[in-house]
Amino acid sequence: MAEIGWEDTLIHNIKRNINWILEQNYENNQTLMAKDLDIKINTLHTYINSITKPPITFLYKLCEKSGITLDSLTKEDFYIQNEKMRKKEVVRQLYNRYKGQYYAYFFVVDSNSLKEGLIQEASMKVNEAGSVSFHILNSEKQFLGNLIMGEELVYFDLKSSKEKINIVIKNPGRNIKESYTGGMGIVNISSPEDNRIPTAQKIIISSVRIPIERYFSTLKDFLKISNYIKIRKKFLLEILNSKIIIKEERYEKIKHIVENHKISDEDRIALSEKEMNLLYRALDKEEFLAFKAYLDRMEHEGGAVALGAVKVNLDEDNMVYRFIKNEFRHLDYKRT
């Protein structure tokens, strides 16, 4: 029984591979293939479509014409092998998108360090097949690891002898062909020896080096984490238009918070620290306290949601990308 099974597999491979060669080399035209192999078209048809076993002389000639070995013709399935090669090439192209030299920027978060709150810089090199080296500059800390490709996210899993770094960034997508320029991600640095509390923060990845002293304020604004509230647009309009009394000249200063959002009334608007500060400055004390009270009530009733997670949205990622692209467009983006 085992011998029959092996023979069936062999014949199955041969017939499928003849058909594959027909499609690839002869535009699926049996007449062209038969003429090239010097056999009758009816004979070729039986080799492909019936239980007739092709003779060894035919198989040798087919291999010679196609530049393949008899071993691969009989043991491999060219359709499967071709699909594996196609997927491998897709993966190679995806990894090559990230291949090259990068720089990373993130806050010093060690409470035992006098540098806490300053921006730290690291050099990161992505090599062939996704191997990664990561060096925190002006220190002896070096990490090695790998890039792991996901459908939506890209992960950097890095380790040293004492510490571990995990970085997650947004995958721009399979349709983006250009090399990765930069963006925003999330980083976690853990060190058992330092007995640090659990931390996670934003990180900027850039294909060009950003002078920290010159762009400190910009980098700080990108990296800082703000608690914010998401509220349905219709509820925000209801609070501002009918729940509290706001003088017309002051309402003019804040109406763009709502009117600039081209979304439906059912969608949520994010009120970050920036918007809340704007409201605080535009409204008087009683108006702002009334606004906050209604906002808290909406949160309790489910009309608003307070979000305090370390999160990078698409707008933030795009903002960092545009900053790098526009601010350093005079530089050569070819990376080694």
Short mmCIF file of C-alpha atoms in Angstrom, two decimals:
data_model
loop_
_atom_site.label_atom_id
_atom_site.label_comp_id
_atom_site.label_asym_id
_atom_site.label_seq_id
_atom_site.Cartn_x
_atom_site.Cartn_y
_atom_site.Cartn_z
CA MET A 1 0.00 0.00 0.00
CA ALA A 2 2.86 2.37 0.83
CA GLU A 3 4.42 1.78 -2.60
CA ILE A 4 1.15 2.59 -4.39
CA GLY A 5 0.77 5.78 -2.37
CA TRP A 6 4.29 6.88 -3.25
CA GLU A 7 3.70 6.18 -6.95
CA ASP A 8 0.42 8.09 -6.92
CA THR A 9 2.18 11.10 -5.39
CA LEU A 10 4.93 10.90 -8.01
CA ILE A 11 2.46 10.81 -10.93
CA HIS A 12 0.40 13.57 -9.31
CA ASN A 13 3.48 15.82 -9.09
CA ILE A 14 4.54 15.07 -12.67
CA LYS A 15 1.14 15.89 -14.16
CA ARG A 16 0.71 19.08 -12.10
CA ASN A 17 4.23 20.19 -13.00
CA ILE A 18 3.69 19.53 -16.72
CA ASN A 19 0.63 21.75 -16.47
CA TRP A 20 2.61 24.41 -14.60
CA ILE A 21 5.33 24.40 -17.30
CA LEU A 22 2.61 24.63 -19.94
CA GLU A 23 1.22 27.76 -18.28
CA GLN A 24 4.55 29.42 -17.54
CA ASN A 25 6.59 28.59 -20.65
CA TYR A 26 3.99 28.09 -23.37
CA GLU A 27 1.23 30.54 -22.43
CA ASN A 28 -1.06 27.57 -21.72
CA ASN A 29 -0.94 26.62 -25.41
CA GLN A 30 -0.68 22.83 -25.85
CA THR A 31 0.01 23.18 -29.58
CA LEU A 32 3.15 25.25 -28.91
CA MET A 33 4.33 22.86 -26.22
CA ALA A 34 3.75 19.75 -28.35
CA LYS A 35 5.63 21.28 -31.28
CA ASP A 36 8.57 22.28 -29.10
CA LEU A 37 8.80 18.79 -27.57
CA ASP A 38 8.27 17.11 -30.95
CA ILE A 39 5.22 15.06 -29.94
CA LYS A 40 1.64 14.95 -31.13
CA ILE A 41 -0.79 17.26 -29.38
CA ASN A 42 -3.14 14.35 -28.64
CA THR A 43 -0.30 12.55 -26.89
CA LEU A 44 0.51 15.62 -24.79
CA HIS A 45 -3.18 15.95 -23.93
CA THR A 46 -3.27 12.41 -22.57
CA TYR A 47 -0.13 13.01 -20.50
CA ILE A 48 -1.84 15.98 -18.85
CA ASN A 49 -5.48 14.95 -18.59
CA SER A 50 -5.69 11.16 -18.47
CA ILE A 51 -4.21 8.39 -16.34
CA THR A 52 -1.55 7.76 -18.99
CA LYS A 53 1.94 7.84 -17.47
CA PRO A 54 4.41 9.94 -19.49
CA PRO A 55 7.47 7.92 -20.61
CA ILE A 56 10.88 8.71 -19.19
CA THR A 57 12.12 9.95 -22.59
CA PHE A 58 9.42 12.64 -22.61
CA LEU A 59 10.24 13.67 -19.05
CA TYR A 60 13.96 14.01 -19.84
CA LYS A 61 13.23 16.15 -22.89
CA LEU A 62 10.79 18.30 -20.88
CA CYS A 63 13.41 18.84 -18.17
CA GLU A 64 16.06 19.71 -20.74
CA LYS A 65 13.81 22.25 -22.49
CA SER A 66 12.63 23.79 -19.21
CA GLY A 67 15.97 23.91 -17.41
CA ILE A 68 14.82 21.81 -14.46
CA THR A 69 15.96 18.53 -12.96
CA LEU A 70 14.10 15.25 -13.16
CA ASP A 71 14.32 15.06 -9.39
CA SER A 72 12.43 18.33 -8.91
CA LEU A 73 9.89 17.44 -11.61
CA THR A 74 8.95 14.24 -9.80
CA LYS A 75 9.31 15.21 -6.13
CA GLU A 76 8.17 18.82 -5.99
CA ASP A 77 4.89 20.58 -6.68
CA PHE A 78 5.81 23.65 -8.73
CA TYR A 79 2.55 25.43 -7.88
CA ILE A 80 3.26 25.13 -4.16
CA GLN A 81 6.93 26.00 -4.56
CA ASN A 82 6.08 29.05 -6.64
CA GLU A 83 3.61 30.27 -4.01
CA LYS A 84 6.22 29.74 -1.28
CA MET A 85 8.76 31.75 -3.29
CA ARG A 86 6.20 34.50 -3.90
CA LYS A 87 5.41 34.77 -0.19
CA LYS A 88 9.11 34.69 0.66
CA GLU A 89 9.73 37.57 -1.77
CA VAL A 90 6.87 39.57 -0.23
CA VAL A 91 8.37 39.04 3.24
CA ARG A 92 11.83 39.98 1.94
CA GLN A 93 10.49 43.22 0.48
CA LEU A 94 8.67 44.01 3.72
CA TYR A 95 11.82 43.48 5.78
CA ASN A 96 13.88 45.47 3.28
CA ARG A 97 11.53 48.41 3.83
CA TYR A 98 12.93 48.66 7.36
CA LYS A 99 16.51 47.73 6.55
CA GLY A 100 18.97 50.50 7.39
CA GLN A 101 20.10 52.99 10.02
CA TYR A 102 17.62 54.69 12.36
CA TYR A 103 17.61 56.91 15.42
CA ALA A 104 15.21 56.66 18.34
CA TYR A 105 14.10 59.37 20.79
CA PHE A 106 12.37 58.82 24.13
CA PHE A 107 12.27 60.24 27.66
CA VAL A 108 14.59 59.25 30.49
CA VAL A 109 12.09 57.78 32.99
CA ASP A 110 14.43 56.50 35.72
CA SER A 111 13.34 58.32 38.89
CA ASN A 112 16.81 57.71 40.35
CA SER A 113 18.45 59.66 37.54
CA LEU A 114 19.03 63.42 37.54
CA LYS A 115 18.31 63.27 33.82
CA GLU A 116 14.70 62.17 34.30
CA GLY A 117 12.49 64.05 31.82
CA LEU A 118 15.29 64.69 29.36
CA ILE A 119 15.22 63.12 25.91
CA GLN A 120 17.41 60.10 25.30
CA GLU A 121 18.78 59.19 21.88
CA ALA A 122 19.56 55.74 20.53
CA SER A 123 21.01 54.38 17.33
CA MET A 124 19.22 51.41 15.75
CA LYS A 125 20.40 49.28 12.84
CA VAL A 126 18.05 46.88 11.06
CA ASN A 127 19.96 44.28 9.09
CA GLU A 128 19.09 41.50 6.64
CA ALA A 129 16.22 39.22 7.66
CA GLY A 130 15.21 41.57 10.45
CA SER A 131 18.10 41.26 12.91
CA VAL A 132 18.37 44.47 14.96
CA SER A 133 21.05 46.21 17.04
CA PHE A 134 20.08 49.04 19.40
CA HIS A 135 22.57 51.30 21.20
CA ILE A 136 21.56 54.00 23.68
CA LEU A 137 24.00 56.79 22.84
CA ASN A 138 26.28 58.28 25.50
CA SER A 139 26.00 55.02 27.41
CA GLU A 140 27.32 51.48 27.27
CA LYS A 141 23.85 50.00 26.86
CA GLN A 142 23.56 47.87 23.74
CA PHE A 143 20.75 45.53 22.77
CA LEU A 144 20.34 42.85 20.13
CA GLY A 145 17.18 41.26 18.81
CA ASN A 146 14.80 40.91 15.92
CA LEU A 147 12.14 42.72 13.99
CA ILE A 148 8.85 40.80 13.95
CA MET A 149 6.39 41.69 11.19
CA GLY A 150 2.68 41.71 11.92
CA GLU A 151 -0.25 42.56 9.69
CA GLU A 152 -0.94 45.89 11.44
CA LEU A 153 2.06 46.35 13.75
CA VAL A 154 5.84 45.90 13.67
CA TYR A 155 7.61 44.67 16.81
CA PHE A 156 11.23 45.07 17.92
CA ASP A 157 12.16 42.48 20.56
CA LEU A 158 15.55 43.52 22.01
CA LYS A 159 17.67 42.25 24.88
CA SER A 160 20.95 42.92 26.64
CA SER A 161 22.49 40.89 29.44
CA LYS A 162 20.54 42.91 32.03
CA GLU A 163 17.66 44.70 30.33
CA LYS A 164 14.95 44.19 27.75
CA ILE A 165 13.38 46.63 25.30
CA ASN A 166 10.13 46.12 23.42
CA ILE A 167 9.14 48.62 20.72
CA VAL A 168 5.90 48.58 18.74
CA ILE A 169 5.23 50.78 15.70
CA LYS A 170 2.45 50.97 13.15
CA ASN A 171 3.00 49.00 9.95
CA PRO A 172 2.42 51.49 7.09
CA GLY A 173 0.90 48.69 5.01
CA ARG A 174 1.85 46.30 2.25
CA ASN A 175 1.01 48.80 -0.48
CA ILE A 176 3.61 51.31 0.75
CA LYS A 177 6.76 50.62 -1.26
CA GLU A 178 9.11 53.33 0.06
CA SER A 179 11.59 52.65 2.83
CA TYR A 180 10.38 53.44 6.34
CA THR A 181 11.07 57.11 7.03
CA GLY A 182 9.90 57.31 10.60
CA GLY A 183 6.97 57.56 12.94
CA MET A 184 5.73 57.17 16.49
CA GLY A 185 5.62 54.00 18.56
CA ILE A 186 5.42 52.66 22.11
CA VAL A 187 8.47 51.45 24.06
CA ASN A 188 8.85 49.49 27.28
CA ILE A 189 12.24 49.21 28.96
CA SER A 190 12.53 46.72 31.81
CA SER A 191 15.49 46.17 34.09
CA PRO A 192 15.13 43.73 37.05
CA GLU A 193 18.41 44.88 38.58
CA ASP A 194 17.29 48.53 38.75
CA ASN A 195 14.00 47.46 40.37
CA ARG A 196 12.10 49.98 38.25
CA ILE A 197 8.37 50.38 38.36
CA PRO A 198 6.52 49.21 35.21
CA THR A 199 6.76 51.92 32.55
CA ALA A 200 5.70 52.46 28.96
CA GLN A 201 6.11 55.59 26.89
CA LYS A 202 6.07 56.96 23.37
CA ILE A 203 9.13 56.67 21.14
CA ILE A 204 10.08 58.40 17.89
CA ILE A 205 11.85 56.36 15.20
CA SER A 206 13.57 58.40 12.49
CA SER A 207 15.67 57.51 9.46
CA VAL A 208 17.58 60.78 9.92
CA ARG A 209 19.29 62.05 13.05
CA ILE A 210 17.33 64.83 14.75
CA PRO A 211 19.41 67.41 16.66
CA ILE A 212 17.92 67.23 20.17
CA GLU A 213 19.03 70.69 21.32
CA ARG A 214 17.47 72.37 18.30
CA TYR A 215 14.23 70.36 18.31
CA PHE A 216 13.84 69.65 22.02
CA SER A 217 10.47 71.40 22.35
CA THR A 218 9.10 69.69 19.24
CA LEU A 219 10.27 66.25 20.34
CA LYS A 220 8.92 66.84 23.85
CA ASP A 221 5.49 67.78 22.46
CA PHE A 222 5.47 64.63 20.32
CA LEU A 223 6.50 62.39 23.21
CA LYS A 224 4.42 63.73 26.07
CA ILE A 225 1.39 61.74 27.11
CA SER A 226 -1.89 63.56 27.67
CA ASN A 227 -4.96 62.17 29.31
CA TYR A 228 -7.96 62.98 27.17
CA ILE A 229 -11.67 62.47 26.99
CA LYS A 230 -13.65 61.28 24.00
CA ILE A 231 -17.21 62.57 23.81
CA ARG A 232 -19.87 62.20 21.17
CA LYS A 233 -20.05 65.31 19.02
CA LYS A 234 -23.80 65.74 19.61
CA PHE A 235 -23.29 65.72 23.39
CA LEU A 236 -20.48 68.26 23.20
CA LEU A 237 -22.67 70.51 21.05
CA GLU A 238 -25.50 70.08 23.56
CA ILE A 239 -23.28 71.15 26.49
CA LEU A 240 -21.81 74.15 24.71
CA ASN A 241 -25.06 75.34 23.12
CA SER A 242 -27.71 74.71 25.76
CA LYS A 243 -26.40 73.34 29.05
CA ILE A 244 -24.17 76.26 29.98
CA ILE A 245 -24.50 79.95 29.18
CA ILE A 246 -21.50 81.20 27.20
CA LYS A 247 -21.23 84.72 25.92
CA GLU A 248 -21.17 84.92 22.14
CA GLU A 249 -17.71 86.48 21.87
CA ARG A 250 -16.22 83.67 24.01
CA TYR A 251 -18.08 80.96 22.08
CA GLU A 252 -16.44 82.24 18.88
CA LYS A 253 -13.05 81.36 20.37
CA ILE A 254 -13.94 77.72 21.01
CA LYS A 255 -16.45 76.78 18.32
CA HIS A 256 -13.70 75.46 16.02
CA ILE A 257 -13.17 72.61 18.51
CA VAL A 258 -16.46 71.21 17.24
CA GLU A 259 -16.82 72.74 13.79
CA ASN A 260 -13.36 71.70 12.55
CA HIS A 261 -14.21 68.02 13.06
CA LYS A 262 -15.75 66.74 9.84
CA ILE A 263 -17.46 63.82 11.51
CA SER A 264 -21.02 62.80 12.19
CA ASP A 265 -22.84 63.80 15.37
CA GLU A 266 -22.60 60.19 16.60
CA ASP A 267 -18.80 60.04 16.33
CA ARG A 268 -16.53 61.00 19.22
CA ILE A 269 -14.31 64.06 19.49
CA ALA A 270 -11.09 63.82 21.52
CA LEU A 271 -10.64 66.57 24.10
CA SER A 272 -6.96 66.48 24.92
CA GLU A 273 -4.98 68.68 27.27
CA LYS A 274 -4.63 71.23 24.47
CA GLU A 275 -8.41 71.57 23.96
CA MET A 276 -9.11 71.61 27.69
CA ASN A 277 -6.56 74.41 28.20
CA LEU A 278 -8.15 76.35 25.39
CA LEU A 279 -11.57 75.97 27.02
CA TYR A 280 -10.14 76.97 30.40
CA ARG A 281 -8.68 80.19 28.95
CA ALA A 282 -11.74 81.03 26.84
CA LEU A 283 -14.41 80.46 29.51
CA ASP A 284 -14.76 82.17 32.84
CA LYS A 285 -14.40 80.12 36.02
CA GLU A 286 -18.11 79.38 36.47
CA GLU A 287 -18.57 78.43 32.82
CA PHE A 288 -15.58 76.07 32.89
CA LEU A 289 -16.67 74.41 36.15
CA ALA A 290 -20.16 73.93 34.71
CA PHE A 291 -18.66 72.46 31.54
CA LYS A 292 -16.52 70.03 33.58
CA ALA A 293 -19.52 69.00 35.67
CA TYR A 294 -21.58 68.16 32.58
CA LEU A 295 -18.57 66.35 31.08
CA ASP A 296 -18.23 64.22 34.23
CA ARG A 297 -21.94 63.44 34.08
CA MET A 298 -21.65 62.41 30.44
CA GLU A 299 -18.76 60.11 31.36
CA HIS A 300 -20.84 58.51 34.11
CA GLU A 301 -23.76 58.01 31.71
CA GLY A 302 -21.59 56.59 28.92
CA GLY A 303 -21.70 59.57 26.58
CA ALA A 304 -18.03 60.31 27.17
CA VAL A 305 -15.00 58.08 27.79
CA ALA A 306 -11.84 59.06 29.68
CA LEU A 307 -8.71 57.54 28.14
CA GLY A 308 -5.41 57.52 29.98
CA ALA A 309 -3.64 54.72 28.12
CA VAL A 310 -0.26 55.11 26.44
CA LYS A 311 -1.54 55.10 22.92
CA VAL A 312 -0.30 56.27 19.52
CA ASN A 313 -3.04 57.10 17.06
CA LEU A 314 -2.66 57.37 13.31
CA ASP A 315 -2.66 61.18 13.38
CA GLU A 316 0.31 61.26 15.76
CA ASP A 317 2.21 58.74 13.65
CA ASN A 318 1.54 60.75 10.48
CA MET A 319 2.50 63.99 12.23
CA VAL A 320 5.94 62.62 13.13
CA TYR A 321 6.36 61.21 9.61
CA ARG A 322 5.54 64.60 8.02
CA PHE A 323 7.85 66.40 10.45
CA ILE A 324 10.80 64.17 9.49
CA LYS A 325 9.96 64.26 5.78
CA ASN A 326 9.49 68.04 5.59
CA GLU A 327 12.07 69.26 8.10
CA PHE A 328 14.87 67.10 6.68
CA ARG A 329 13.81 66.87 3.02
CA HIS A 330 17.18 68.35 1.96
CA LEU A 331 18.97 65.24 3.27
CA ASP A 332 19.64 62.11 1.25
CA TYR A 333 17.21 59.42 2.42
CA LYS A 334 19.29 56.56 1.08
CA ARG A 335 20.26 54.54 4.14
CA THR A 336 22.99 51.94 4.59
#
